[in-house]
Short mmCIF file of C-alpha atoms in Angstrom, two decimals:
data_model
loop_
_atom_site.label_atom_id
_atom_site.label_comp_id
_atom_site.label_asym_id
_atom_site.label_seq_id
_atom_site.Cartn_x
_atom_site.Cartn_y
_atom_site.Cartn_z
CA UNK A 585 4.02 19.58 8.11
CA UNK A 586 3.66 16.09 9.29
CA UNK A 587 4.62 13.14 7.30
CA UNK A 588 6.79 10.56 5.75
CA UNK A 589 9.82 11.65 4.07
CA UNK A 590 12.10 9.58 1.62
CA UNK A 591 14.89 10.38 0.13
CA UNK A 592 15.99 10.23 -2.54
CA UNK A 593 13.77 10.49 -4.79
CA UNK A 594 15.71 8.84 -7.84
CA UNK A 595 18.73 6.75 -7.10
CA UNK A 596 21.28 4.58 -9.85
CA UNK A 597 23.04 1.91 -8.51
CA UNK A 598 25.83 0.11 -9.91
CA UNK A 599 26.30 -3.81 -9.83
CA UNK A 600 27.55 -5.06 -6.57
CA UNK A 601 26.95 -1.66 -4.56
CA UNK A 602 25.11 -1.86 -1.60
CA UNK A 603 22.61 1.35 -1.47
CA UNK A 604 20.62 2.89 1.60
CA UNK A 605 17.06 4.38 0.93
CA UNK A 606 15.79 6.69 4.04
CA UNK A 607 12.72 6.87 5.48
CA UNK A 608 11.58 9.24 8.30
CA UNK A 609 8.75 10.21 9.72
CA UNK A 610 7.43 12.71 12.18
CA UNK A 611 3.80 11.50 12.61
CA UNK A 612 4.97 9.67 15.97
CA UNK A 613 3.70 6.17 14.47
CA UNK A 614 4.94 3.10 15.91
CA UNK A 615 5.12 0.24 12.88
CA UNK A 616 6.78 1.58 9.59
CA UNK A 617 6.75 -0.36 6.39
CA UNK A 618 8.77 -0.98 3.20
CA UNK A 619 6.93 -2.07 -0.17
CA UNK A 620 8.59 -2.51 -3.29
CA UNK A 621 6.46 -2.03 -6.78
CA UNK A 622 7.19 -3.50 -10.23
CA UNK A 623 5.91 -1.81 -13.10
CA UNK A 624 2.35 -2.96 -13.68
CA UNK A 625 2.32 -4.70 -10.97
CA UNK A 626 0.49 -4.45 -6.97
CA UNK A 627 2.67 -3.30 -3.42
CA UNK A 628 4.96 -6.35 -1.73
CA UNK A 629 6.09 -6.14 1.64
CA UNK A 630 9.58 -6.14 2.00
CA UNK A 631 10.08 -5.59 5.81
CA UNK A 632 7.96 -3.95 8.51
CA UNK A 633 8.46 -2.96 12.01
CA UNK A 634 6.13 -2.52 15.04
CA UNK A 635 8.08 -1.15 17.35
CA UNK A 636 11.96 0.15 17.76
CA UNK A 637 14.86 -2.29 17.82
CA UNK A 638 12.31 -4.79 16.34
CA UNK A 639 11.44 -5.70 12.75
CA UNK A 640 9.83 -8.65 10.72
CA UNK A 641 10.95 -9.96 7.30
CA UNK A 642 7.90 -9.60 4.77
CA UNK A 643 7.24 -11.58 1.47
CA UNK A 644 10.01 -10.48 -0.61
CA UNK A 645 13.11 -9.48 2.25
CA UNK A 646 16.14 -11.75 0.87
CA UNK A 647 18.32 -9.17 -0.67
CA UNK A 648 17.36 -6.23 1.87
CA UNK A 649 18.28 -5.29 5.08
CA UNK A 650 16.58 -2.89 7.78
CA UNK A 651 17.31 -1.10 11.17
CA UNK A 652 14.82 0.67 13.52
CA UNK A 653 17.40 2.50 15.73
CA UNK A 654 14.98 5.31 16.33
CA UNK A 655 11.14 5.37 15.80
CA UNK A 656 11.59 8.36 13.53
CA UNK A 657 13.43 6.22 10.94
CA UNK A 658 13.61 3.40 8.99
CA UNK A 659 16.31 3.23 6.58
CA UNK A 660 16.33 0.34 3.85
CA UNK A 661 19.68 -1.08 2.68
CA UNK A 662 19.86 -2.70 -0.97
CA UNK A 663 22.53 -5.05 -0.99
CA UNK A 664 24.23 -6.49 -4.31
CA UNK A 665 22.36 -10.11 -2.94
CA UNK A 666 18.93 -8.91 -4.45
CA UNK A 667 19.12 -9.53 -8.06
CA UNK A 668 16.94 -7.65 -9.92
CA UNK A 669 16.50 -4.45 -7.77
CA UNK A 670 15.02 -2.05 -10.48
CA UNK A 671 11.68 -0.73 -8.82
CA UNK A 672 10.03 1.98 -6.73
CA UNK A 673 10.57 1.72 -3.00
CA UNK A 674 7.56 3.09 -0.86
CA UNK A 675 8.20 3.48 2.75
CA UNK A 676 4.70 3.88 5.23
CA UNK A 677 3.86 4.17 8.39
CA UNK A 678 0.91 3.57 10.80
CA UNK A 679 -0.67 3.55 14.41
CA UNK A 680 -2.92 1.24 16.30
CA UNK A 681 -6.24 1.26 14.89
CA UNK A 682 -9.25 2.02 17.71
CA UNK A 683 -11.36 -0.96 18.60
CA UNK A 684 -12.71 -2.35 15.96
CA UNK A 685 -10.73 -0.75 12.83
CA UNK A 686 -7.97 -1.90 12.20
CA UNK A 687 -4.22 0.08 11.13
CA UNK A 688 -4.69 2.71 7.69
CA UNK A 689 -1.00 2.71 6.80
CA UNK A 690 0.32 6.13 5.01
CA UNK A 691 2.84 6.37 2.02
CA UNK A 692 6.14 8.39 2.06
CA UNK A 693 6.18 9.66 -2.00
CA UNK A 694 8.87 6.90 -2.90
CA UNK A 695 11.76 6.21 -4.42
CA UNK A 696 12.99 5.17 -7.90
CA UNK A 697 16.16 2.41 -8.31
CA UNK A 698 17.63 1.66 -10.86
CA UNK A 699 20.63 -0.56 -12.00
CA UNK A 700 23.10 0.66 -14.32
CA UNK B 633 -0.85 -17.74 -3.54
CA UNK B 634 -2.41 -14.18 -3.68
CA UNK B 635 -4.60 -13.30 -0.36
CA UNK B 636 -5.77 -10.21 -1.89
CA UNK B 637 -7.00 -10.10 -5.52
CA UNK B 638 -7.77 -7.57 -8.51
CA UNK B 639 -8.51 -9.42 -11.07
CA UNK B 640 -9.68 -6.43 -13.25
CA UNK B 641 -6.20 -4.89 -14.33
CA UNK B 642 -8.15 -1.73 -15.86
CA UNK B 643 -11.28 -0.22 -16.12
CA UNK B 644 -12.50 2.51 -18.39
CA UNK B 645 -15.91 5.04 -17.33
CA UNK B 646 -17.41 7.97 -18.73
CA UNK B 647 -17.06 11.00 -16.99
CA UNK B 648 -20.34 11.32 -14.76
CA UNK B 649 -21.27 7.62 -14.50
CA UNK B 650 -20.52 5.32 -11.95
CA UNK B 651 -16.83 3.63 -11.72
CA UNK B 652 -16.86 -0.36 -9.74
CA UNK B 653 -14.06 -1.57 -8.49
CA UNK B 654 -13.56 -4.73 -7.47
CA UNK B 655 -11.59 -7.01 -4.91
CA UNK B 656 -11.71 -10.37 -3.96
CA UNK B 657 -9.59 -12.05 -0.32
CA UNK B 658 -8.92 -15.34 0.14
CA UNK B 659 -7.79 -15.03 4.42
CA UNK B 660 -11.18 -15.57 6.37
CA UNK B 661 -8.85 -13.76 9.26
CA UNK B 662 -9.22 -10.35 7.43
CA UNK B 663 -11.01 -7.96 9.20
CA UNK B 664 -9.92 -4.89 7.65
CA UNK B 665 -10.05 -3.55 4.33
CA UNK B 666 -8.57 -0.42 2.86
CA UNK B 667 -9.02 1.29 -0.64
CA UNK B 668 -5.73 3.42 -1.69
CA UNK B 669 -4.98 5.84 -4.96
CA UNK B 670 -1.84 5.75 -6.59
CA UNK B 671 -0.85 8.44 -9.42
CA UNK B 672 2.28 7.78 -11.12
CA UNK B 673 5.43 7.73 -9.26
CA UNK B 674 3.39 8.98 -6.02
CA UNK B 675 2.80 7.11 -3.09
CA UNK B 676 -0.93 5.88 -2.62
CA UNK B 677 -3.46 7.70 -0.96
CA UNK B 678 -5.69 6.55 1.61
CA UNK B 679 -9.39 6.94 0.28
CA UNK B 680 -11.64 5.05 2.58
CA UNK B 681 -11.83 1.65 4.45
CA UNK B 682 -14.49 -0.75 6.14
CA UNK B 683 -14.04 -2.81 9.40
CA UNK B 684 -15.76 -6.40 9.25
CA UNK B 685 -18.44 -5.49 11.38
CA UNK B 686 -20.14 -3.19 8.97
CA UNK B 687 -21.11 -3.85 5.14
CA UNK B 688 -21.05 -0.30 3.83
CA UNK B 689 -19.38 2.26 4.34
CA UNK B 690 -19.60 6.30 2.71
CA UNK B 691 -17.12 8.95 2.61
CA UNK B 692 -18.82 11.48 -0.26
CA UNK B 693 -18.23 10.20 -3.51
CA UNK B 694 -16.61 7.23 -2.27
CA UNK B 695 -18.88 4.03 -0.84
CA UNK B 696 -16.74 0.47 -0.32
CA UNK B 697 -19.40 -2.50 0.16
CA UNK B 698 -18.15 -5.30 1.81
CA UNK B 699 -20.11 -8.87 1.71
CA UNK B 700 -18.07 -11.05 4.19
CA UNK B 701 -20.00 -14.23 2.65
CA UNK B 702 -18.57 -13.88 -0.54
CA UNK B 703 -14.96 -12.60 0.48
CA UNK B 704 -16.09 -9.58 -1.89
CA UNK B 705 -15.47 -5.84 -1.97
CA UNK B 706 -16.12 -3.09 -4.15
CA UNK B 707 -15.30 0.13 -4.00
CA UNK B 708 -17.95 3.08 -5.92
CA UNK B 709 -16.95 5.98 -7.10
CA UNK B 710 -20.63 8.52 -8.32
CA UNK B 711 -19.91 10.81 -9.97
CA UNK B 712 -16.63 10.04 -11.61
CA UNK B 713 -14.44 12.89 -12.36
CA UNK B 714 -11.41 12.75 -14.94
CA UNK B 715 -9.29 13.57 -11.75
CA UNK B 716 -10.25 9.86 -10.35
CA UNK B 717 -8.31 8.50 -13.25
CA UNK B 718 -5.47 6.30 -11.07
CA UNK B 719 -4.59 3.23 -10.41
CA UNK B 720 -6.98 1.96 -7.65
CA UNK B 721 -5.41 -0.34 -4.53
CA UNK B 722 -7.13 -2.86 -2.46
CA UNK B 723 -5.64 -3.83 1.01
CA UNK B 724 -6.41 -6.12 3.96
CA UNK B 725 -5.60 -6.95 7.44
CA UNK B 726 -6.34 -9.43 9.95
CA UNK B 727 -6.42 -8.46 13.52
CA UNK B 728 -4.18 -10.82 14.92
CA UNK B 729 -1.49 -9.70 12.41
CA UNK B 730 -2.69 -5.95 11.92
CA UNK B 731 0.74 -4.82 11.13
CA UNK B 732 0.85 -6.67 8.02
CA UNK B 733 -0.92 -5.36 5.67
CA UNK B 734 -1.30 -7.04 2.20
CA UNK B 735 -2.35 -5.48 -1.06
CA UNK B 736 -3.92 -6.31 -4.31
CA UNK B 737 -2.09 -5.90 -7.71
CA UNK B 738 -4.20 -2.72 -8.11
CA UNK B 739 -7.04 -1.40 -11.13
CA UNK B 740 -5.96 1.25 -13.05
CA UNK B 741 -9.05 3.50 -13.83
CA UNK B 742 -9.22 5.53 -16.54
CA UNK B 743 -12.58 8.30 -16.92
CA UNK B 744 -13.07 9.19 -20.83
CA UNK B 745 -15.00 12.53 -21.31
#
């Protein structure tokens, strides 16, 4: 079946661990995506990446880090810098859209953090 | 300074009527708007989206209007079923920047019987 895969699902993470979420996806897309989501609250961009060996910081990146070592994968690292971590990760991908329409992006089922 | 806006946090409609959904934008760049589903600890669905160049556009139950005037879409769901009960996303992207996609803080819909 294609699609995005993250794992894991649920994750605890103590105070001043660094934690690694993973992302991959076999629908051969080129950019992949990381949103965080606060209860209540809409989808913030927390890196993205259009191509392999390349990626841009989104709205919310201090904190995070990212690598795009293989176009299959995007793996988000947690580091103890972001201070309130606590939310669901939701990793997506997406192709070049034809002429005029643009990208549809497509969600991975997510991941829970949560500080303990 | 929000680009994309709900301003509707929730929205209740009975079963059979017609649910509106609303967004607003703020980026006269955006040329691309998207309408996702999100159930509880999912990840969103894509349900339908609209290019710029068009004003309507119908998948089924499912019709987004866009009025590029305004900075206005809505999304229409006719019937509504009690399995439409989610919270509703709505997303934009400009062409020059068509990786980055930016969403709104989302509608959560609930259908009553």
């Amino acid at each position: 079946d294609g699609g995005i895969t993250q794992s894991p699902k649920y994750l605890f993470r103590k105070e001043g661990q660094n934690v690694t979420l993973s992302c991959e996806q076999n629908l051969n897309h080129d950019a992949m995506y990381w949103y965080r989501q606060d209860p209540g609250q809409g989808l913030r961009l927390i890196y993205y990446s259009q191509i392999v060996n390349d990626f841009q910081k989104g709205d919310i990146a201090e904190g995070y880090s990212v690598s795009r070592e293989k176009k299959e994968s995007f793996p988000l690292t947690v580091t103890s810098a972001q201070k309130n971590p606590t939310a669901f990760y939701l990793c997506a991908s997406s192709s070049p859209g034809q002429k005029f329409s643009g990208n549809t992006i497509y969600f991975g089922e997510g991941s829970w953090l949560t500080v303990v | 300074d929000q680009q994309v806006k709900q301003n509707s946090p929730s929205l209740s409609v009975q079963e059979g009527r017609i649910s509106i959904l609303n967004c607003d934008y703020t980026n006269s760049m955006f040329d691309y708007f998207l309408w996702y589903k999100k159930y509880p600890a999912e990840g969103p669905t894509f349900l339908i989206s609209i290019s710029s160049i068009k004003d309507k556009n119908e998948d089924g139950r499912f019709t987004v209007f866009l009025n590029k005037s305004a900075k206005h879409l809505s999304l229409h769901i006719v019937p509504s079923q009690p399995g439409d009960s989610a919270v509703y996303f709505c997303a934009a992207s400009a062409r020059s920047s068509a990786s980055k996609i930016i969403f709104g803080s989302g509608t959560r819909l609930s259908i009553r019987p």
